[in-house]
Amino acid sequence: MTRNRSIYVCGGCGYQSPRWLGRCPDCGAWNSLLEEVPAASPAPGAERGLLPAVVTLADVEAGSEERIVTGLGEFDRVLGGGLVRGSLVLVGGEPGVGKSTLLLQALLGMEAAGVPTMLVSGEESPAQVKLRARRLPGARDGLRLVSETRCEPVMACLAEHRPAVCVVDSVQTLWSDVLSSPPGSVSQSREVTGQLLRVAKGKGITLVLVGHVTKSGDLAGPRVLEHMVDAVLAFEGERGQPYRILRAVKNRFGSTNEVGVFQMTGSGLRDVPDPSSLFLEEGAASPGASVVAAMEGTRCLLAEVQALVTPSGLAMPRRVTRGVDHNRLAMVVAVLSRRAGLSLGECDIFANVAGGLTVEDPAADLPLALAVASSFRDRALGDAAAFGELSLTGQVRYVVHGDVRLQELARRGFRRVLAPRRNVEELRAHGAVPAGLSLEAVTDIRELVRGLIG
Ligand code: TYD
Ligand code: MG
């Protein structure tokens, strides 16, 4: 018999090495390799079981996917209309963002609607769960709780009680006897998820797993879990801000384009069905501020982009961002310096999106550039909103969903909008420009900056 030798597994990406290494050669994380003892390999011949049945597509009964509505409108929306029966969903997010609150609230909603539910909590005691539930709207006492961290009893419990929906908070606290590695390690998480997967599919129980994110912000640490589950949702929010965004990173039963917006209140999370102007600040017409119409999934959110440009005493001037990508700011600043002739090289530049929103839409380039230019020249932009991507040549490029952005801006009372020329042509051709709104075509950042700010 061969001895099971230890292997070293990266906690971030699952890379395996026979030796310990200080840095993972695969994902580059430092000090992320942990020792694990691999499971005993099955006896030879064990894999030679019965031949699986082969069917043609025509023989397969499709059955309609049955959805369980959680009652939290924004959660249902991100899932694509509720939880699919028998599916496995992973919800990831930083500690304190509100994962436990979100899922407890969803469970209570389903329980109230007569869906048999269960909460497996390895992180909080039943008393803690009760205290939390008291703060939530419509709390009932019927929710079944299991306080357990061993996987096998949890499985037995599921088989015995057959809830329609079970939440496991969190997958990293569960561990299986099969492996000797510690809870939370890559192989334990994978093993536990694999076991739960079989129950979910076999018994038609919908399982929602809570997963922690790694230091670097990767969802659920080991990416291996992402491949095993049907849907991966990321719950995001800025500390100190009440708004939370739920994003579908992967969804086998719906679109990955949807986002849900919530507000954290003293009594749980509240849906924000019309979030477009949540992130708009009042009195935006000061130097260094501009308004972006950014797409989040199929919805358009309006937010204020702010920039502050100040002379720097440092050899390496600072570039600090919140809510926009650091590299995006670097590119916008480079384009402004080279193509619009602004000498930003010796300035500290700070960029921020108000309200804790993170904007990934490339259409934020143009408003960001305008905010930087406006702060540099100390001239306010007035009440104009903008959208458009910036190319390295200084051209303003077409972006998708021009009509949705324009409608949203018009609805929020904007009277002047700067947009890429091709968008403007398209919108005019389709008669999609709301009455009373002045739409200005932009082609070149240099002309625009000169015209607007001087
Ligand atoms: P929690 O759901 O425990 O976050 P996670 O499970 O992601 O770690 O709690 C998030 C925070 O929300 C916590 O600091 C307390 C706060 N909170 C409220 O503001 N209102 C509420 O009604 C509840 C239940 C929590
Ligand atoms: Mg929690």
XYZ file of C-alpha atoms and ligand atoms in Angstrom:
480
model
C 0.000 0.000 0.000
C 1.221 3.468 -0.768
C 1.133 6.084 1.931
C -1.052 9.106 1.274
C 1.518 11.856 0.895
C 0.666 15.435 1.717
C 0.086 17.847 -1.068
C 0.038 21.610 -0.866
C -3.015 23.380 -2.245
C -3.404 27.078 -2.970
C -6.341 28.561 -1.060
C -7.024 31.015 -3.844
C -6.987 29.044 -7.054
C -6.719 25.402 -6.075
C -3.238 24.893 -7.569
C -1.568 21.749 -6.218
C 2.092 21.209 -5.556
C 4.008 18.304 -3.993
C 6.134 20.818 -2.032
C 5.335 23.936 -0.071
C 5.990 27.122 -2.011
C 5.984 30.681 -0.727
C 4.156 31.929 -3.755
C 1.570 30.165 -5.873
C 3.001 29.794 -9.390
C -0.496 29.786 -10.842
C -2.266 32.801 -9.359
C 0.725 34.547 -7.827
C -0.735 34.772 -4.294
C 1.823 34.814 -1.476
C 1.732 32.339 1.376
C -1.485 30.775 0.133
C -0.415 27.114 -0.035
C -1.718 24.889 2.745
C -0.870 21.291 3.464
C -3.590 18.757 2.783
C -3.745 14.991 2.833
C -5.461 13.715 -0.293
C -8.330 11.250 0.066
C -7.474 7.589 -0.345
C -7.823 6.610 -3.983
C -10.601 4.108 -4.719
C -9.700 0.442 -4.982
C -8.796 -0.638 -8.514
C -11.848 -1.800 -10.406
C -14.223 0.324 -8.341
C -14.712 2.679 -11.237
C -15.845 -0.208 -13.440
C -19.498 -0.196 -12.383
C -22.612 -0.478 -14.474
C -22.695 1.257 -17.833
C -24.703 4.473 -17.615
C -27.849 4.703 -19.712
C -27.517 6.657 -22.945
C -30.542 8.581 -24.163
C -31.186 10.812 -27.136
C -32.315 14.383 -26.658
C -35.769 13.424 -27.941
C -36.220 10.968 -25.058
C -35.431 13.536 -22.408
C -38.387 14.982 -20.553
C -37.659 18.651 -20.217
C -40.199 19.593 -17.564
C -40.552 23.256 -16.882
C -38.118 24.642 -14.354
C -40.058 25.288 -11.222
C -39.281 28.580 -9.519
C -39.652 29.380 -5.859
C -40.230 33.073 -5.318
C -38.377 34.426 -2.280
C -40.511 37.534 -1.929
C -37.455 39.769 -2.038
C -38.114 41.317 -5.431
C -34.548 42.283 -6.267
C -33.192 38.871 -5.231
C -35.756 37.122 -7.437
C -34.890 39.430 -10.286
C -31.186 38.558 -10.161
C -31.991 34.850 -10.010
C -34.150 35.223 -13.115
C -37.528 34.935 -11.423
C -36.859 33.045 -8.191
C -34.895 30.007 -7.067
C -35.041 27.004 -9.404
C -36.049 23.819 -7.605
C -33.096 21.509 -7.099
C -30.489 24.091 -7.993
C -27.315 24.980 -6.121
C -26.631 28.676 -5.672
C -23.509 30.240 -4.207
C -23.738 33.714 -2.673
C -20.398 35.373 -2.044
C -19.391 38.629 -0.447
C -17.150 40.282 2.092
C -17.835 39.810 5.795
C -20.473 42.210 7.046
C -21.953 43.033 3.666
C -25.216 41.359 4.667
C -25.188 37.828 3.200
C -26.696 36.229 6.293
C -29.317 38.961 6.522
C -30.259 38.631 2.844
C -30.685 34.879 3.010
C -32.460 34.838 6.357
C -34.880 37.402 5.004
C -35.444 35.312 1.875
C -36.005 32.190 4.012
C -38.514 34.007 6.206
C -40.314 35.253 3.096
C -40.571 31.756 1.664
C -41.559 30.283 5.021
C -44.383 32.840 5.233
C -45.511 31.740 1.769
C -45.697 28.144 2.950
C -42.447 26.839 1.451
C -40.695 24.393 3.812
C -37.282 25.907 4.557
C -34.240 25.186 6.671
C -31.168 27.122 7.760
C -27.917 25.298 8.479
C -25.798 27.721 10.418
C -22.216 26.908 11.225
C -21.333 30.501 11.959
C -24.075 31.658 14.299
C -25.885 30.002 17.163
C -29.669 29.582 16.971
C -29.983 32.369 19.565
C -28.033 34.733 17.333
C -30.189 33.811 14.360
C -33.300 34.476 16.416
C -32.008 37.890 17.462
C -31.335 38.772 13.848
C -34.701 37.463 12.691
C -36.450 39.706 15.229
C -35.158 42.750 13.398
C -36.465 41.580 10.040
C -39.886 42.345 8.636
C -42.559 39.677 8.795
C -40.521 37.354 11.002
C -42.228 34.058 11.828
C -41.142 31.402 14.244
C -41.596 28.462 11.901
C -38.135 28.465 10.314
C -36.189 25.298 11.079
C -32.598 25.753 12.246
C -29.724 23.317 12.312
C -26.566 24.257 14.152
C -24.004 21.877 12.709
C -20.649 21.979 10.984
C -20.193 18.319 10.043
C -21.374 17.605 6.544
C -22.664 14.052 7.009
C -25.257 14.881 9.722
C -26.395 17.853 7.632
C -26.979 15.528 4.686
C -28.920 13.104 6.875
C -30.985 15.993 8.191
C -31.821 17.132 4.671
C -32.844 13.626 3.679
C -35.016 13.305 6.796
C -36.769 16.694 6.762
C -36.838 17.351 3.006
C -37.032 21.155 3.026
C -37.728 22.736 -0.356
C -35.033 25.330 0.253
C -32.027 25.098 2.530
C -29.454 27.797 3.198
C -25.969 26.761 4.350
C -24.156 29.609 6.125
C -21.337 29.191 5.291
C -19.853 26.495 3.079
C -16.442 27.187 4.584
C -17.568 26.124 8.056
C -18.752 22.690 6.905
C -16.358 19.772 6.924
C -16.541 16.149 5.948
C -15.105 13.098 7.728
C -13.834 11.819 4.408
C -10.940 14.262 4.442
C -8.476 15.151 7.143
C -7.819 18.680 5.932
C -9.250 21.544 8.020
C -12.637 23.175 7.367
C -12.398 26.004 4.876
C -9.559 24.402 2.937
C -9.931 23.981 -0.792
C -10.416 20.231 -0.710
C -12.937 20.388 2.157
C -15.002 23.066 0.417
C -14.921 21.074 -2.797
C -15.856 17.827 -1.062
C -18.682 19.426 0.927
C -20.046 21.210 -2.140
C -19.871 17.962 -4.110
C -21.854 16.119 -1.441
C -24.435 18.892 -1.211
C -24.686 18.953 -4.990
C -25.689 15.309 -5.035
C -28.409 15.944 -2.459
C -29.697 19.000 -4.286
C -29.964 17.190 -7.602
C -31.040 13.840 -6.176
C -33.725 15.042 -3.767
C -34.806 18.199 -5.564
C -33.793 20.420 -2.655
C -32.736 23.947 -3.546
C -29.511 24.773 -1.750
C -28.089 28.226 -1.248
C -24.499 28.279 -0.027
C -22.892 31.310 1.530
C -19.241 31.700 0.559
C -16.603 34.047 1.850
C -14.398 36.004 -0.452
C -10.632 35.872 -0.248
C -8.466 38.794 0.702
C -8.074 39.688 -2.941
C -11.853 39.805 -3.378
C -12.190 36.610 -5.390
C -15.586 35.092 -4.950
C -15.811 32.146 -2.592
C -12.059 31.709 -2.397
C -11.491 28.550 -4.336
C -12.719 29.114 -7.841
C -13.365 25.406 -8.096
C -16.723 25.947 -6.388
C -17.846 28.258 -9.148
C -17.723 25.404 -11.641
C -19.806 23.094 -9.482
C -22.797 25.304 -8.734
C -25.633 26.492 -10.978
C -25.458 30.140 -10.068
C -22.922 32.419 -8.422
C -24.137 35.694 -6.977
C -21.841 38.388 -5.648
C -23.122 40.684 -2.924
C -21.276 43.984 -2.875
C -21.392 47.207 -0.955
C -19.206 49.897 0.427
C -18.598 50.006 4.155
C -20.519 52.846 5.727
C -22.915 53.130 2.794
C -26.423 51.698 3.010
C -26.626 50.472 -0.592
C -25.926 46.887 -1.587
C -25.715 45.456 -5.074
C -26.331 41.809 -5.893
C -24.803 40.678 -9.159
C -25.119 37.383 -11.014
C -21.613 36.262 -11.932
C -22.862 32.970 -13.329
C -26.424 31.794 -13.838
C -27.447 28.577 -15.561
C -31.112 29.534 -15.293
C -31.106 33.202 -16.141
C -29.171 36.188 -17.314
C -25.861 37.281 -15.830
C -26.787 40.797 -16.784
C -29.144 41.514 -13.926
C -28.287 43.372 -10.789
C -30.413 43.830 -7.718
C -30.173 46.906 -5.544
C -30.947 46.884 -1.828
C -30.784 49.322 0.993
C -29.622 48.085 4.409
C -31.885 49.539 7.062
C -32.301 49.023 10.781
C -34.836 46.329 9.975
C -33.113 44.330 7.286
C -32.653 44.821 3.572
C -35.168 46.707 1.516
C -35.630 46.385 -2.233
C -34.774 49.449 -4.260
C -36.781 48.822 -7.428
C -36.020 52.214 -8.952
C -32.385 52.869 -8.135
C -31.449 55.144 -11.008
C -30.992 58.315 -9.031
C -29.859 56.871 -5.684
C -26.301 57.829 -6.379
C -26.961 61.334 -7.630
C -25.892 64.089 -5.305
C -27.722 67.345 -5.048
C -26.061 70.424 -6.461
C -23.699 68.641 -8.802
C -22.790 71.755 -10.726
C -19.477 72.453 -9.036
C -16.005 72.100 -10.590
C -14.809 68.507 -10.777
C -18.255 66.934 -10.866
C -20.085 65.320 -13.748
C -22.967 62.922 -14.130
C -22.648 59.502 -15.723
C -25.439 57.366 -17.103
C -23.995 53.892 -16.500
C -25.572 50.571 -17.391
C -25.811 47.944 -14.677
C -27.205 44.929 -16.434
C -30.344 46.060 -18.204
C -30.837 49.060 -15.957
C -29.361 52.514 -16.187
C -28.018 54.107 -13.009
C -27.170 57.764 -12.809
C -24.270 58.657 -10.599
C -22.056 61.594 -9.915
C -18.405 61.189 -10.849
C -16.127 63.496 -8.918
C -12.500 64.362 -9.499
C -10.064 66.486 -7.574
C -6.868 67.610 -9.251
C -4.306 69.324 -7.033
C -0.639 70.211 -7.506
C 1.540 67.476 -6.071
C 4.769 67.771 -4.158
C 5.570 64.133 -4.774
C 7.961 62.688 -7.303
C 5.278 60.120 -8.089
C 1.973 62.041 -8.000
C -0.917 60.167 -6.479
C -3.795 58.593 -8.359
C -6.498 57.518 -5.969
C -9.818 56.021 -7.045
C -13.019 54.884 -5.388
C -15.763 53.379 -7.475
C -13.819 53.499 -10.734
C -10.991 51.276 -11.859
C -7.535 52.627 -11.122
C -6.268 51.715 -14.598
C -9.236 53.389 -16.188
C -8.348 56.661 -14.441
C -4.711 56.266 -15.504
C -5.812 55.863 -19.107
C -8.206 58.802 -19.026
C -5.486 61.004 -17.503
C -2.992 59.899 -20.150
C -5.467 60.652 -22.940
C -6.237 64.068 -21.455
C -2.526 64.869 -21.166
C -1.535 63.750 -24.640
C -4.667 64.424 -26.672
C -6.255 67.375 -24.938
C -3.072 69.116 -23.860
C -3.795 69.244 -20.122
C -0.552 69.013 -18.146
C -1.690 66.660 -15.426
C 1.699 65.008 -14.923
C 2.549 66.902 -11.742
C -0.861 66.720 -10.124
C -2.361 64.412 -7.560
C -5.654 63.132 -8.937
C -8.479 61.688 -6.895
C -11.562 60.206 -8.505
C -14.711 59.050 -6.768
C -18.195 57.847 -7.616
C -20.674 59.236 -5.108
C -22.784 56.944 -2.965
C -20.476 53.930 -2.946
C -21.406 52.722 -6.411
C -18.732 50.941 -8.434
C -18.971 51.745 -12.132
C -17.466 49.292 -14.593
C -19.260 50.556 -17.661
C -16.757 51.981 -20.201
C -19.298 54.727 -20.900
C -18.025 56.344 -17.703
C -14.785 57.320 -19.488
C -16.190 60.519 -20.913
C -17.767 61.843 -17.692
C -14.621 60.882 -15.806
C -12.469 62.790 -18.295
C -14.810 65.771 -18.026
C -14.671 65.706 -14.228
C -10.858 65.636 -14.274
C -10.635 68.428 -16.850
C -13.228 70.454 -14.975
C -11.347 70.177 -11.696
C -8.013 70.929 -13.373
C -9.362 74.148 -14.872
C -11.606 74.821 -11.873
C -14.571 75.417 -14.165
C -17.921 73.788 -13.525
C -19.536 71.792 -16.310
C -23.019 73.050 -15.588
C -25.915 70.681 -15.749
C -24.739 68.488 -18.625
C -24.670 64.709 -18.264
C -22.492 62.522 -20.477
C -21.761 58.995 -21.603
C -19.159 57.624 -24.002
C -16.039 55.500 -24.139
C -12.676 57.143 -24.698
C -10.214 55.651 -27.140
C -6.487 56.103 -26.745
C -6.490 58.378 -29.773
C -8.753 60.832 -27.970
C -11.886 59.896 -29.924
C -15.164 59.386 -28.133
C -16.558 55.986 -29.058
C -20.033 54.528 -29.444
C -21.536 52.744 -26.457
C -24.492 50.373 -26.300
C -27.947 51.170 -24.862
C -27.873 54.848 -25.803
C -31.686 54.911 -25.800
C -32.014 53.536 -22.255
C -29.443 56.020 -20.957
C -31.124 58.944 -22.648
C -34.578 58.001 -21.377
C -33.291 57.724 -17.839
C -31.527 61.082 -18.036
C -34.659 62.715 -19.447
C -36.782 61.117 -16.725
C -34.477 62.592 -14.093
C -34.805 66.050 -15.560
C -31.509 66.423 -17.430
C -31.851 68.879 -20.300
C -28.400 68.636 -21.830
C -26.585 65.413 -22.708
C -23.214 64.863 -24.388
C -22.969 61.600 -26.291
C -20.737 59.970 -28.923
C -21.554 61.105 -32.468
C -22.615 57.651 -33.650
C -24.970 57.309 -30.702
C -26.478 60.683 -31.470
C -26.991 59.776 -35.132
C -28.571 56.488 -34.174
C -30.850 58.067 -31.565
C -31.975 60.781 -33.963
C -32.586 58.248 -36.746
C -34.812 56.236 -34.431
C -36.597 59.315 -33.141
C -35.451 58.369 -29.634
C -34.553 61.837 -28.423
C -37.085 63.001 -25.810
C -38.667 66.390 -26.464
C -37.010 69.334 -24.767
C -33.668 67.558 -24.389
C -30.630 68.943 -26.111
C -28.377 66.160 -27.329
C -24.855 67.149 -28.357
C -22.634 64.961 -30.500
C -19.039 64.549 -29.343
C -16.231 63.158 -31.466
C -12.970 64.410 -30.077
C -12.024 64.945 -26.442
C -9.727 67.857 -27.291
C -12.471 69.897 -28.958
C -14.898 69.004 -26.245
C -12.617 70.073 -23.408
C -11.732 73.273 -25.229
C -15.369 74.045 -25.970
C -16.689 73.254 -22.524
C -13.934 74.332 -20.217
C -11.550 76.431 -22.288
P -24.521 40.095 8.124
O -25.767 39.739 7.386
O -24.175 39.269 9.307
O -23.313 40.086 7.091
P -22.486 38.821 6.512
O -23.283 37.592 6.756
O -22.300 39.140 5.059
O -21.180 38.795 7.225
O -24.666 41.609 8.658
C -24.317 42.728 7.987
C -24.421 43.998 8.776
O -25.715 44.512 8.646
C -24.133 43.896 10.232
O -23.019 44.723 10.522
C -25.345 44.461 10.937
C -26.129 45.115 9.846
N -27.580 44.967 9.953
C -28.392 46.079 9.756
O -27.910 47.187 9.541
N -29.765 45.934 9.829
C -30.346 44.729 10.077
O -31.582 44.640 10.122
C -29.490 43.591 10.272
C -30.092 42.244 10.550
C -28.122 43.747 10.195
Mg -22.829 35.938 7.975
